[in-house]
XYZ file of C-alpha atoms in Angstrom:
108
model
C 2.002 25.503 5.611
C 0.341 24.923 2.519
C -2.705 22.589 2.146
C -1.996 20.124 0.018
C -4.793 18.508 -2.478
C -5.239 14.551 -1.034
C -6.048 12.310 -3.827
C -6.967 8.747 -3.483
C -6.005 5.988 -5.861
C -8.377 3.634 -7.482
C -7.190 0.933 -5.225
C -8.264 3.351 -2.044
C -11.279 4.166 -3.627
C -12.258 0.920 -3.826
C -10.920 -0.054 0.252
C -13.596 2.721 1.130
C -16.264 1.387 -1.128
C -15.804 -2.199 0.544
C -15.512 -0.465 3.970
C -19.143 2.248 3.513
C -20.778 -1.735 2.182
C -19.852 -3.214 5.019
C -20.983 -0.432 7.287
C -24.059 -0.694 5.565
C -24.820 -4.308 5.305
C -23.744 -4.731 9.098
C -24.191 -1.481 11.001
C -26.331 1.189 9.699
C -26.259 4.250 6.984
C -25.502 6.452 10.616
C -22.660 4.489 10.298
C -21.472 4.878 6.917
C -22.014 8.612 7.397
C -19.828 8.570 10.513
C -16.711 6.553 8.710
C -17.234 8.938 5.841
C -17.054 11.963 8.096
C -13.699 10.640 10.111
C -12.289 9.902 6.662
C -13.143 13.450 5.304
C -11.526 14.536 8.679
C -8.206 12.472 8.093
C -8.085 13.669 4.401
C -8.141 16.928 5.560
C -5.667 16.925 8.680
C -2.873 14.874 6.269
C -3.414 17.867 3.399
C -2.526 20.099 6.218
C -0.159 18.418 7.809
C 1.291 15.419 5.215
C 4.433 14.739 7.747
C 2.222 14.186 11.125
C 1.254 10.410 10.060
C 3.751 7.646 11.010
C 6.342 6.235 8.942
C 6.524 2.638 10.985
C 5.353 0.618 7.554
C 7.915 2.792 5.495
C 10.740 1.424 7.557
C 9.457 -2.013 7.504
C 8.490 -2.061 4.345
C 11.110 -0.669 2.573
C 8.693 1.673 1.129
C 10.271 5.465 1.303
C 7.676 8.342 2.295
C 5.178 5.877 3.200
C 2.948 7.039 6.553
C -0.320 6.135 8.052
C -2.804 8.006 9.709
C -5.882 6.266 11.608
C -9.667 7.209 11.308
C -11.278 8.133 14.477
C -13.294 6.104 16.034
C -12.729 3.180 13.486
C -9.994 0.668 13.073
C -8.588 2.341 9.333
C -5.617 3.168 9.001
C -5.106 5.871 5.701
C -1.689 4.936 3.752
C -0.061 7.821 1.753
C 2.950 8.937 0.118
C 3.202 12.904 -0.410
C 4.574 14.198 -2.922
C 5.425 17.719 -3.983
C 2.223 19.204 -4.947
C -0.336 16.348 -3.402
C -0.931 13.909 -1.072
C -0.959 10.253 -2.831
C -3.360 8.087 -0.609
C -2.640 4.599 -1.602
C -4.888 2.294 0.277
C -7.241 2.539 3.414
C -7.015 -0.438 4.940
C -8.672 -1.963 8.490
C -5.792 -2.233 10.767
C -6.236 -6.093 11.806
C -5.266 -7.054 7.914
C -1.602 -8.525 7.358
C -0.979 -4.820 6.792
C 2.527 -5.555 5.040
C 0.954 -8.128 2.852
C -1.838 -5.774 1.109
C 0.569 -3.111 0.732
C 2.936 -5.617 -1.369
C 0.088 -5.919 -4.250
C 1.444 -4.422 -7.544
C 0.934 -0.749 -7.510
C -1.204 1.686 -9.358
């Protein structure tokens, strides 16, 4: 299989900007590197392998090609959509948020 680029939307951008300040502010920069490492490692294993993430939000959702993958080792769960020649990451969201809810804000 082809690897696929990933590319994250402003929106996701900004849920891992909020995520590395929090791991910051609370935890430590050894913690920021770790999130940022297990995200590089999800970015990578969806490029490789877009169809392995779960499609349980797509269903209830109503949201088609919509699947998750979770970080290891932290509670985010990475939303994307792929499409022929990338992988759209919408959002990267902690999974104890009204998941369904932040998914429903307008779209980029």
């Amino acid at each position: 299989m082809k690897l696929k680029p990933v590319v994250p939307r402003v929106r996701a951008e900004r849920d891992v900007d909020e995520a590395l300040a929090h791991y910051l502010s609370e935890a430590s920069g050894r913690a920021a590197l770790r999130f940022i490492d297990a995200l590089e490692r999800a970015y990578a294993q969806i490029g490789r392998h877009p169809a392995s993430g779960s499609p349980r939000y797509a269903r209830e959702l109503s949201i088609p090609g919509l699947r998750f993958r979770p970080l290891r080792r932290f509670p985010y769960l990475v939303f994307y959509v792929e499409r022929e020649d990338h992988v759209d990451v919408w959002r990267v969201l902690h999974g104890r948020r009204d998941i369904p809810s932040w998914l429903q804000e307008p779209r980029e």
